[in-house]
Amino acid sequence: MAVGTALPLSPIAAGRQTNPLKIPKLLEGAAGASRIYELHVAAGISTFLPDLSTPTLGINGAYLGPTIRARAGDRITLRVKNNMAGPTAIHWHGLHVPARYDGGPHQVIEAGKVWEPSFDIKQKASLCWYHSHLLEQTGEQVLRGLAGLFLIEDDESLALPLPSDYGIDDIPLIIQDRRFNPDGSFEYMSNMGDAEVGYQGNVILVNGTVAPHLELRRPRTRLRILNGSNARIYMLGRDDAADLLIIGSDGSLLERPVHMHRLRLGPGERIELLVDMPRERPVTLMSYPVVANAVDDNNETFPIIELRPGKPEAPDMPVPQQLIRVPYWNPARASRTRTFTLDMSTMQIGPTPGPTMDGAMGINGRSMDMNRIDERVPLGSVEIWEIHNRTTLTHPFHIHDVQLRVLDRDRAPPQPHEQGLKDTVLVDPGSRVRVIAEFADFADPDHPYMYHCHNLEHEDAGMMGQFVVI
Ligand SMILES: [Cu+2]
């Protein structure tokens, strides 16, 4: 199958989106000295397409996991039981936690075992998530369903007049693309495109729902959007003339709402939107062609979800013009700049053995090695990390532990929706992106954090490195 396989769903051909959007259950934990969240990882069977069963993985269910919600200042315990036949690892993407609780590839949960990280929530209100991070099997486990949202609220976010009734006017949207085999199972790694460019599906799932619609129930709705796809980049926009109204990025709200006609969202990235009740006709959130300048661009137009007016009721409150103060680190305060060059010179699949890893997917000429610490960052330091993309594909670069600010992309300011806190940033071919972050609170010479491409096929093929905070 060729790269850039056409999606069968075009907005015209598909017509109305037929299936009500599934909403993941909300998990708020059991009260106590530490709020306890029970997460059971297991294999299951899901139905996405008519008359076909799909073997899947899920957390407290057959596919995906519950939406975890916690408050800044809470101490929480996540009791993760692995009921699968094989190992996994569950990473808290976007959370600022001690490295031994981060859920990276070193924190393997063997079959039948329980892993019980416990930590304080020490960050701003944000739309984080969790997903499998098992070495070299992240792509397959996330594809099969090991992912969920992790919402953090704080006093500041709760005081703002923003929709916050989960499942009513505060709606999660986990966008994923999938391909199916004739027997109903997910098709994965069946062609070179999967391994090189990354997985591209031809069926869009939102919270595991094919062709979804949502009936809006309040005058204003907040959409918390995660690109939970392995590799596909979306160009989000509305099918009417209106702009997207964006209030949040990966790791915080924005300082103020911004309007954008189109917004590019890479794997692992999140945004929060506000949508007012459409007056008469439904509005469809679409994906439009990504500007063509690289081989991974997709030129397709297809619907993500149709938003139907429940009752024609206009919001009676203006959108708040001031949201929060986003933390900022002056580049002059940075103690050093580190450079990370993304390589995939021969597009080999998987890391090759040996110390130099010539030609494999890697960073700074080296593929991921669990036994090698690539960077040592002093505790409390503010650093600029410069990501340089020498490949012909766009890569979403993700750093564990921190919430960062994007300083610039090829010396130009980041896009308006990228000006909140972030942990994942798109780096285009030939481009240099500079980010700044503070490595606070958690020093541990023995447990590394990861930084990697969040194209999961690239990550699994070695485009990942390890740093310790000391
Ligand atoms: Cu990549």
Short mmCIF file of C-alpha atoms and ligand atoms in Angstrom, two decimals:
data_model
loop_
_atom_site.label_atom_id
_atom_site.label_comp_id
_atom_site.label_asym_id
_atom_site.label_seq_id
_atom_site.Cartn_x
_atom_site.Cartn_y
_atom_site.Cartn_z
CA MET A 1 0.00 0.00 0.00
CA ALA A 2 1.39 3.36 -0.97
CA VAL A 3 2.21 6.11 1.45
CA GLY A 4 -0.62 8.59 1.79
CA THR A 5 -3.39 6.09 1.13
CA ALA A 6 -6.58 8.00 0.46
CA LEU A 7 -9.05 7.97 3.29
CA PRO A 8 -12.36 6.56 2.08
CA LEU A 9 -14.19 9.12 4.16
CA SER A 10 -14.61 12.38 2.34
CA PRO A 11 -16.91 14.97 3.90
CA ILE A 12 -19.17 14.88 0.89
CA ALA A 13 -19.26 11.13 0.39
CA ALA A 14 -19.57 10.31 4.05
CA GLY A 15 -22.44 12.71 4.63
CA ARG A 16 -23.55 12.84 8.21
CA GLN A 17 -21.47 11.19 10.83
CA THR A 18 -23.63 8.35 12.04
CA ASN A 19 -22.31 7.23 15.43
CA PRO A 20 -22.75 9.06 18.75
CA LEU A 21 -19.35 9.94 20.19
CA LYS A 22 -18.21 7.61 22.97
CA ILE A 23 -16.98 9.45 26.05
CA PRO A 24 -14.29 7.75 28.18
CA LYS A 25 -15.32 7.27 31.80
CA LEU A 26 -14.08 9.84 34.28
CA LEU A 27 -11.81 8.50 37.02
CA GLU A 28 -11.33 10.85 39.97
CA GLY A 29 -9.76 8.41 42.40
CA ALA A 30 -10.78 7.28 45.85
CA ALA A 31 -10.35 9.92 48.55
CA GLY A 32 -7.68 9.38 51.17
CA ALA A 33 -4.32 10.70 52.23
CA SER A 34 -3.44 9.96 48.62
CA ARG A 35 -6.16 9.74 45.97
CA ILE A 36 -6.01 6.22 44.58
CA TYR A 37 -6.70 5.49 40.93
CA GLU A 38 -7.20 1.86 39.90
CA LEU A 39 -6.07 1.06 36.37
CA HIS A 40 -6.38 -2.45 34.97
CA VAL A 41 -4.60 -3.06 31.69
CA ALA A 42 -6.05 -5.95 29.73
CA ALA A 43 -6.78 -7.39 26.31
CA GLY A 44 -10.33 -7.11 25.01
CA ILE A 45 -12.52 -7.23 21.93
CA SER A 46 -13.98 -4.08 20.37
CA THR A 47 -16.44 -3.41 17.57
CA PHE A 48 -15.52 -0.46 15.36
CA LEU A 49 -16.85 -1.60 11.99
CA PRO A 50 -20.17 -3.39 11.37
CA ASP A 51 -20.02 -7.17 11.87
CA LEU A 52 -16.30 -7.16 12.65
CA SER A 53 -14.56 -7.78 15.95
CA THR A 54 -11.20 -6.21 16.66
CA PRO A 55 -8.78 -7.55 19.27
CA THR A 56 -7.77 -4.53 21.32
CA LEU A 57 -6.04 -3.44 24.51
CA GLY A 58 -7.57 -1.17 27.08
CA ILE A 59 -7.43 0.18 30.60
CA ASN A 60 -10.57 -0.57 32.66
CA GLY A 61 -12.27 -1.41 29.35
CA ALA A 62 -11.71 -2.98 25.96
CA TYR A 63 -10.17 0.01 24.15
CA LEU A 64 -8.41 3.14 25.48
CA GLY A 65 -8.67 4.07 29.17
CA PRO A 66 -10.64 6.27 31.51
CA THR A 67 -9.99 9.99 31.73
CA ILE A 68 -8.00 10.53 34.91
CA ARG A 69 -8.75 13.84 36.60
CA ALA A 70 -6.68 15.31 39.43
CA ARG A 71 -6.02 18.67 41.04
CA ALA A 72 -2.77 20.51 41.48
CA GLY A 73 -1.60 19.98 45.05
CA ASP A 74 -3.15 16.51 45.30
CA ARG A 75 -1.07 13.52 46.18
CA ILE A 76 -2.13 10.66 43.95
CA THR A 77 -1.39 6.95 43.67
CA LEU A 78 -1.91 5.14 40.39
CA ARG A 79 -2.35 1.42 40.99
CA VAL A 80 -1.62 -0.09 37.59
CA LYS A 81 -2.37 -3.82 37.29
CA ASN A 82 -1.17 -5.57 34.17
CA ASN A 83 -3.69 -8.27 33.31
CA MET A 84 -2.25 -8.84 29.84
CA ALA A 85 -0.23 -11.87 28.82
CA GLY A 86 2.91 -9.77 28.24
CA PRO A 87 4.70 -6.73 29.64
CA THR A 88 3.84 -3.07 29.30
CA ALA A 89 4.91 0.31 30.67
CA ILE A 90 2.53 3.23 31.25
CA HIS A 91 3.94 6.75 30.89
CA TRP A 92 2.23 9.88 32.26
CA HIS A 93 2.75 12.13 29.24
CA GLY A 94 3.12 15.78 30.25
CA LEU A 95 3.32 15.11 33.97
CA HIS A 96 6.16 16.49 36.03
CA VAL A 97 6.99 13.52 38.27
CA PRO A 98 10.09 11.75 39.65
CA ALA A 99 11.83 9.74 36.93
CA ARG A 100 11.23 6.40 38.66
CA TYR A 101 7.47 7.04 38.45
CA ASP A 102 7.54 8.41 34.90
CA GLY A 103 6.50 5.14 33.30
CA GLY A 104 9.17 5.14 30.62
CA PRO A 105 10.74 2.00 29.15
CA HIS A 106 12.63 1.23 32.39
CA GLN A 107 9.43 0.93 34.43
CA VAL A 108 8.25 -2.32 32.86
CA ILE A 109 5.14 -3.88 34.38
CA GLU A 110 5.39 -7.61 33.82
CA ALA A 111 2.28 -9.70 33.17
CA GLY A 112 0.24 -10.14 36.34
CA LYS A 113 2.18 -7.50 38.27
CA VAL A 114 1.10 -4.22 39.88
CA TRP A 115 3.03 -0.95 39.57
CA GLU A 116 2.08 1.73 42.04
CA PRO A 117 3.66 5.13 41.45
CA SER A 118 2.69 7.81 43.95
CA PHE A 119 3.45 11.51 43.56
CA ASP A 120 2.24 15.06 44.08
CA ILE A 121 0.61 16.97 41.22
CA LYS A 122 2.96 19.95 40.86
CA GLN A 123 1.96 21.72 37.68
CA LYS A 124 -0.59 23.94 36.05
CA ALA A 125 -4.03 22.95 34.83
CA SER A 126 -3.43 21.00 31.66
CA LEU A 127 -4.58 18.36 29.21
CA CYS A 128 -2.08 15.54 29.68
CA TRP A 129 -2.41 11.89 28.76
CA TYR A 130 -1.03 8.45 29.46
CA HIS A 131 0.03 5.68 27.14
CA SER A 132 2.20 2.63 26.71
CA HIS A 133 5.93 3.35 26.55
CA LEU A 134 7.25 -0.20 26.26
CA LEU A 135 10.61 -0.26 24.48
CA GLU A 136 10.22 -0.96 20.76
CA GLN A 137 6.54 -1.87 21.24
CA THR A 138 5.04 1.52 22.02
CA GLY A 139 3.58 1.90 18.53
CA GLU A 140 1.84 -1.45 18.59
CA GLN A 141 0.50 -1.13 22.15
CA VAL A 142 -0.82 2.40 21.63
CA LEU A 143 -2.32 1.36 18.29
CA ARG A 144 -4.17 -1.48 20.00
CA GLY A 145 -5.56 0.89 22.64
CA LEU A 146 -3.22 1.66 25.54
CA ALA A 147 -3.87 5.38 25.94
CA GLY A 148 -6.11 7.72 27.90
CA LEU A 149 -6.42 11.34 28.98
CA PHE A 150 -5.08 12.84 32.21
CA LEU A 151 -6.73 16.16 33.09
CA ILE A 152 -5.21 18.43 35.69
CA GLU A 153 -7.17 21.31 37.20
CA ASP A 154 -5.95 24.01 39.53
CA ASP A 155 -7.51 26.92 41.44
CA GLU A 156 -6.79 29.26 38.56
CA SER A 157 -8.47 27.09 35.90
CA LEU A 158 -11.48 26.33 38.08
CA ALA A 159 -12.05 30.04 38.77
CA LEU A 160 -12.29 30.85 35.04
CA PRO A 161 -15.72 30.84 33.38
CA LEU A 162 -14.83 27.89 31.15
CA PRO A 163 -16.99 24.82 30.51
CA SER A 164 -15.95 22.09 32.94
CA ASP A 165 -18.78 19.53 33.23
CA TYR A 166 -17.02 16.44 31.97
CA GLY A 167 -18.95 14.71 29.20
CA ILE A 168 -21.55 17.50 29.11
CA ASP A 169 -19.76 20.63 27.99
CA ASP A 170 -16.16 19.52 28.61
CA ILE A 171 -15.60 16.91 25.93
CA PRO A 172 -12.47 14.84 25.31
CA LEU A 173 -11.56 14.02 21.71
CA ILE A 174 -8.82 11.43 21.20
CA ILE A 175 -8.17 11.44 17.46
CA GLN A 176 -6.59 8.33 15.95
CA ASP A 177 -6.30 6.76 12.51
CA ARG A 178 -6.43 3.03 11.91
CA ARG A 179 -6.41 0.42 9.14
CA PHE A 180 -8.27 -2.85 9.42
CA ASN A 181 -7.55 -6.34 8.11
CA PRO A 182 -10.46 -8.25 6.51
CA ASP A 183 -10.84 -10.23 9.76
CA GLY A 184 -11.39 -7.03 11.74
CA SER A 185 -7.98 -6.88 13.42
CA PHE A 186 -5.90 -3.71 13.19
CA GLU A 187 -3.47 -3.78 10.28
CA TYR A 188 -0.02 -2.71 11.43
CA MET A 189 3.50 -2.71 9.99
CA SER A 190 2.32 -4.30 6.77
CA ASN A 191 4.23 -1.97 4.48
CA MET A 192 7.43 0.05 4.37
CA GLY A 193 5.48 3.27 4.84
CA ASP A 194 4.52 2.19 8.34
CA ALA A 195 8.15 1.73 9.26
CA GLU A 196 9.59 4.78 7.51
CA VAL A 197 7.01 7.52 7.47
CA GLY A 198 5.04 6.10 10.37
CA TYR A 199 1.64 4.52 10.56
CA GLN A 200 -1.11 6.09 8.45
CA GLY A 201 -4.63 4.69 8.79
CA ASN A 202 -7.62 5.18 6.53
CA VAL A 203 -10.35 5.15 9.18
CA ILE A 204 -10.58 7.94 11.75
CA LEU A 205 -11.54 7.03 15.31
CA VAL A 206 -12.47 9.60 17.92
CA ASN A 207 -12.52 8.08 21.42
CA GLY A 208 -12.75 4.77 19.56
CA THR A 209 -15.85 5.90 17.61
CA VAL A 210 -15.96 5.60 13.81
CA ALA A 211 -17.71 8.51 11.97
CA PRO A 212 -18.75 10.23 15.21
CA HIS A 213 -21.11 13.04 15.95
CA LEU A 214 -21.79 14.89 19.15
CA GLU A 215 -24.95 16.68 20.10
CA LEU A 216 -23.93 19.86 21.87
CA ARG A 217 -25.91 20.31 25.05
CA ARG A 218 -24.75 23.68 26.31
CA PRO A 219 -24.40 27.08 24.62
CA ARG A 220 -20.60 26.75 24.79
CA THR A 221 -18.55 23.56 24.72
CA ARG A 222 -14.91 22.94 25.46
CA LEU A 223 -13.18 20.36 23.28
CA ARG A 224 -10.03 18.82 24.74
CA ILE A 225 -8.26 17.39 21.74
CA LEU A 226 -5.42 14.88 21.78
CA ASN A 227 -3.73 13.74 18.61
CA GLY A 228 -3.41 10.15 19.85
CA SER A 229 -2.35 8.85 16.44
CA ASN A 230 0.90 6.99 16.00
CA ALA A 231 2.22 9.23 13.22
CA ARG A 232 -0.48 11.20 11.40
CA ILE A 233 -0.39 14.99 11.55
CA TYR A 234 -3.78 16.71 11.28
CA MET A 235 -4.59 20.16 9.94
CA LEU A 236 -7.67 20.98 11.97
CA GLY A 237 -10.31 23.46 10.88
CA ARG A 238 -14.07 23.97 10.76
CA ASP A 239 -16.15 23.32 7.66
CA ASP A 240 -17.90 26.66 8.05
CA ALA A 241 -16.24 30.03 7.69
CA ALA A 242 -15.49 30.38 11.38
CA ASP A 243 -12.06 30.21 12.98
CA LEU A 244 -11.03 27.78 15.68
CA LEU A 245 -11.05 29.43 19.10
CA ILE A 246 -8.09 28.02 21.03
CA ILE A 247 -7.66 28.34 24.79
CA GLY A 248 -5.07 25.72 25.70
CA SER A 249 -1.97 23.86 24.53
CA ASP A 250 -0.27 20.72 25.88
CA GLY A 251 0.67 21.78 29.38
CA SER A 252 -1.38 24.86 30.23
CA LEU A 253 -4.06 27.23 29.13
CA LEU A 254 -2.93 30.05 26.88
CA GLU A 255 -2.57 33.59 28.21
CA ARG A 256 -5.59 34.56 26.17
CA PRO A 257 -7.81 32.86 23.60
CA VAL A 258 -6.52 32.94 20.02
CA HIS A 259 -8.34 32.56 16.72
CA MET A 260 -6.82 30.44 13.98
CA HIS A 261 -8.30 29.34 10.69
CA ARG A 262 -6.25 26.13 10.58
CA LEU A 263 -4.12 24.46 13.17
CA ARG A 264 -1.59 21.69 12.67
CA LEU A 265 -1.54 19.09 15.44
CA GLY A 266 1.18 16.44 15.56
CA PRO A 267 1.15 13.09 17.35
CA GLY A 268 1.23 13.61 21.13
CA GLU A 269 0.19 17.28 20.91
CA ARG A 270 -2.99 18.60 22.53
CA ILE A 271 -5.14 21.69 22.16
CA GLU A 272 -8.27 22.95 23.86
CA LEU A 273 -10.97 24.68 21.82
CA LEU A 274 -14.19 26.48 22.62
CA VAL A 275 -17.15 25.93 20.30
CA ASP A 276 -20.35 27.95 20.59
CA MET A 277 -23.66 26.31 19.74
CA PRO A 278 -24.09 26.44 15.95
CA ARG A 279 -27.23 28.37 15.02
CA GLU A 280 -28.95 25.90 12.73
CA ARG A 281 -26.72 23.51 10.90
CA PRO A 282 -24.10 21.19 12.32
CA VAL A 283 -20.46 22.22 12.20
CA THR A 284 -17.88 19.60 11.31
CA LEU A 285 -14.37 19.61 12.69
CA MET A 286 -12.25 18.63 9.70
CA SER A 287 -8.72 17.75 8.77
CA TYR A 288 -7.44 19.60 5.71
CA PRO A 289 -4.33 19.05 3.59
CA VAL A 290 -1.07 19.80 5.30
CA VAL A 291 0.98 22.28 3.26
CA ALA A 292 2.96 20.13 0.85
CA ASN A 293 6.68 20.38 1.43
CA ALA A 294 7.67 16.97 2.74
CA VAL A 295 7.05 13.35 1.93
CA ASP A 296 4.92 12.73 4.99
CA ASP A 297 2.43 15.40 4.10
CA ASN A 298 -1.08 14.19 3.66
CA ASN A 299 -3.21 15.97 1.14
CA GLU A 300 -6.52 14.57 2.21
CA THR A 301 -9.61 16.34 3.45
CA PHE A 302 -11.81 14.37 5.81
CA PRO A 303 -14.19 14.86 8.75
CA ILE A 304 -13.12 14.27 12.35
CA ILE A 305 -16.43 14.84 14.11
CA GLU A 306 -19.75 16.50 13.40
CA LEU A 307 -21.03 18.85 16.11
CA ARG A 308 -24.82 19.10 16.08
CA PRO A 309 -26.79 21.86 17.73
CA GLY A 310 -28.80 20.36 20.58
CA LYS A 311 -30.91 23.43 21.05
CA PRO A 312 -30.41 26.82 19.45
CA GLU A 313 -29.12 28.68 22.43
CA ALA A 314 -26.45 31.35 22.24
CA PRO A 315 -23.87 31.66 25.01
CA ASP A 316 -24.81 34.43 27.40
CA MET A 317 -21.26 34.99 28.54
CA PRO A 318 -18.37 36.43 26.57
CA VAL A 319 -15.23 34.33 26.25
CA PRO A 320 -12.81 35.51 28.96
CA GLN A 321 -10.13 37.63 27.30
CA GLN A 322 -7.50 36.89 29.91
CA LEU A 323 -6.89 33.29 30.93
CA ILE A 324 -3.65 32.71 32.86
CA ARG A 325 -0.06 33.84 33.12
CA VAL A 326 2.06 31.28 31.31
CA PRO A 327 5.42 30.73 33.02
CA TYR A 328 8.30 32.09 31.00
CA TRP A 329 12.04 31.64 31.28
CA ASN A 330 14.27 34.38 29.93
CA PRO A 331 16.73 32.81 27.46
CA ALA A 332 19.44 34.92 29.09
CA ARG A 333 18.95 32.80 32.21
CA ALA A 334 19.70 29.55 30.38
CA SER A 335 22.85 27.91 31.66
CA ARG A 336 23.47 26.13 28.38
CA THR A 337 22.14 25.14 24.98
CA ARG A 338 22.05 21.50 23.94
CA THR A 339 21.61 20.48 20.32
CA PHE A 340 19.61 17.46 19.22
CA THR A 341 19.87 16.44 15.58
CA LEU A 342 17.25 14.03 14.30
CA ASP A 343 18.65 11.45 11.89
CA MET A 344 17.16 8.77 9.70
CA SER A 345 19.74 8.72 6.96
CA THR A 346 19.14 5.24 5.55
CA MET A 347 15.65 4.71 6.93
CA GLN A 348 16.59 1.39 8.49
CA ILE A 349 14.04 -0.37 10.62
CA GLY A 350 15.15 -0.74 14.20
CA PRO A 351 18.44 0.09 15.85
CA THR A 352 21.45 -1.71 14.49
CA PRO A 353 23.80 -3.27 17.02
CA GLY A 354 27.02 -1.55 17.94
CA PRO A 355 28.00 1.68 19.58
CA THR A 356 27.71 4.08 16.66
CA MET A 357 24.36 3.04 15.16
CA ASP A 358 25.28 4.46 11.78
CA GLY A 359 22.30 5.00 9.59
CA ALA A 360 19.54 3.97 11.97
CA MET A 361 16.89 6.32 13.22
CA GLY A 362 18.47 8.26 15.98
CA ILE A 363 19.32 11.53 17.64
CA ASN A 364 22.80 13.01 17.39
CA GLY A 365 23.87 9.97 15.40
CA ARG A 366 22.87 7.43 18.02
CA SER A 367 19.87 5.16 18.38
CA MET A 368 18.20 4.55 21.73
CA ASP A 369 20.26 2.46 24.14
CA MET A 370 18.74 1.64 27.53
CA ASN A 371 22.26 1.35 28.99
CA ARG A 372 23.52 4.74 27.81
CA ILE A 373 22.73 8.09 29.45
CA ASP A 374 22.94 10.71 26.72
CA GLU A 375 22.57 13.92 28.73
CA ARG A 376 23.12 14.95 32.34
CA VAL A 377 21.16 18.02 33.37
CA PRO A 378 21.88 19.82 36.65
CA LEU A 379 18.89 20.04 38.99
CA GLY A 380 17.22 23.43 38.88
CA SER A 381 18.91 24.55 35.68
CA VAL A 382 17.17 26.37 32.88
CA GLU A 383 18.32 25.12 29.50
CA ILE A 384 17.66 25.78 25.85
CA TRP A 385 17.29 22.66 23.76
CA GLU A 386 17.70 23.18 20.04
CA ILE A 387 16.16 20.48 17.87
CA HIS A 388 17.53 20.26 14.36
CA ASN A 389 15.75 18.12 11.81
CA ARG A 390 18.08 16.79 9.10
CA THR A 391 15.50 14.40 7.67
CA THR A 392 12.81 14.79 5.02
CA LEU A 393 9.94 14.17 7.46
CA THR A 394 8.33 16.34 10.12
CA HIS A 395 8.96 14.98 13.64
CA PRO A 396 7.04 15.70 16.86
CA PHE A 397 9.78 16.02 19.50
CA HIS A 398 8.73 15.21 23.08
CA ILE A 399 10.65 15.80 26.31
CA HIS A 400 9.67 14.02 29.52
CA ASP A 401 9.72 15.65 32.98
CA VAL A 402 9.27 19.26 31.88
CA GLN A 403 6.71 21.63 30.46
CA LEU A 404 8.61 23.87 28.06
CA ARG A 405 8.16 27.09 26.15
CA VAL A 406 8.81 27.15 22.42
CA LEU A 407 11.23 30.05 21.83
CA ASP A 408 11.35 30.04 18.06
CA ARG A 409 11.20 27.99 14.90
CA ASP A 410 13.91 29.04 12.44
CA ARG A 411 14.12 32.33 14.38
CA ALA A 412 10.40 32.99 13.83
CA PRO A 413 8.04 33.08 16.80
CA PRO A 414 6.00 29.94 17.45
CA GLN A 415 2.41 29.76 16.22
CA PRO A 416 -0.19 31.40 18.50
CA HIS A 417 -1.48 28.03 19.75
CA GLU A 418 2.08 27.01 20.68
CA GLN A 419 2.54 29.87 23.12
CA GLY A 420 1.30 28.04 26.21
CA LEU A 421 3.33 25.41 28.02
CA LYS A 422 4.13 22.45 25.83
CA ASP A 423 5.92 19.12 25.98
CA THR A 424 5.76 18.11 22.31
CA VAL A 425 6.71 20.30 19.36
CA LEU A 426 6.70 19.75 15.60
CA VAL A 427 10.06 20.13 13.86
CA ASP A 428 9.88 20.37 10.07
CA PRO A 429 12.49 19.12 7.59
CA GLY A 430 15.58 21.30 7.62
CA SER A 431 14.18 23.31 10.49
CA ARG A 432 15.57 24.26 13.91
CA VAL A 433 13.26 24.69 16.86
CA ARG A 434 14.50 26.13 20.15
CA VAL A 435 12.68 25.36 23.39
CA ILE A 436 13.43 26.44 26.95
CA ALA A 437 12.63 24.58 30.17
CA GLU A 438 13.53 24.39 33.82
CA PHE A 439 14.57 21.00 35.18
CA ALA A 440 13.24 21.42 38.71
CA ASP A 441 12.38 19.31 41.74
CA PHE A 442 13.47 15.77 40.92
CA ALA A 443 17.09 14.69 40.80
CA ASP A 444 17.91 11.02 40.38
CA PRO A 445 21.19 9.79 38.90
CA ASP A 446 19.88 6.25 38.47
CA HIS A 447 16.56 6.78 36.67
CA PRO A 448 16.56 8.54 33.32
CA TYR A 449 13.83 10.48 31.58
CA MET A 450 13.31 10.12 27.83
CA TYR A 451 13.31 12.58 24.97
CA HIS A 452 12.15 11.26 21.64
CA CYS A 453 10.24 11.60 18.44
CA HIS A 454 6.54 11.02 19.18
CA ASN A 455 6.01 9.45 15.80
CA LEU A 456 5.75 6.07 17.54
CA GLU A 457 7.27 4.11 14.68
CA HIS A 458 10.29 6.43 14.77
CA GLU A 459 10.52 6.17 18.55
CA ASP A 460 10.38 2.37 18.36
CA ALA A 461 13.07 2.44 15.68
CA GLY A 462 15.45 4.29 17.99
CA MET A 463 14.76 8.01 17.67
CA MET A 464 14.95 8.41 21.43
CA GLY A 465 17.53 9.32 24.05
CA GLN A 466 17.85 9.41 27.82
CA PHE A 467 18.70 12.18 30.27
CA VAL A 468 19.15 12.22 34.01
CA VAL A 469 18.64 15.22 36.27
CA ILE A 470 21.43 15.34 38.86
CU CU B 1 10.04 11.10 13.91
#
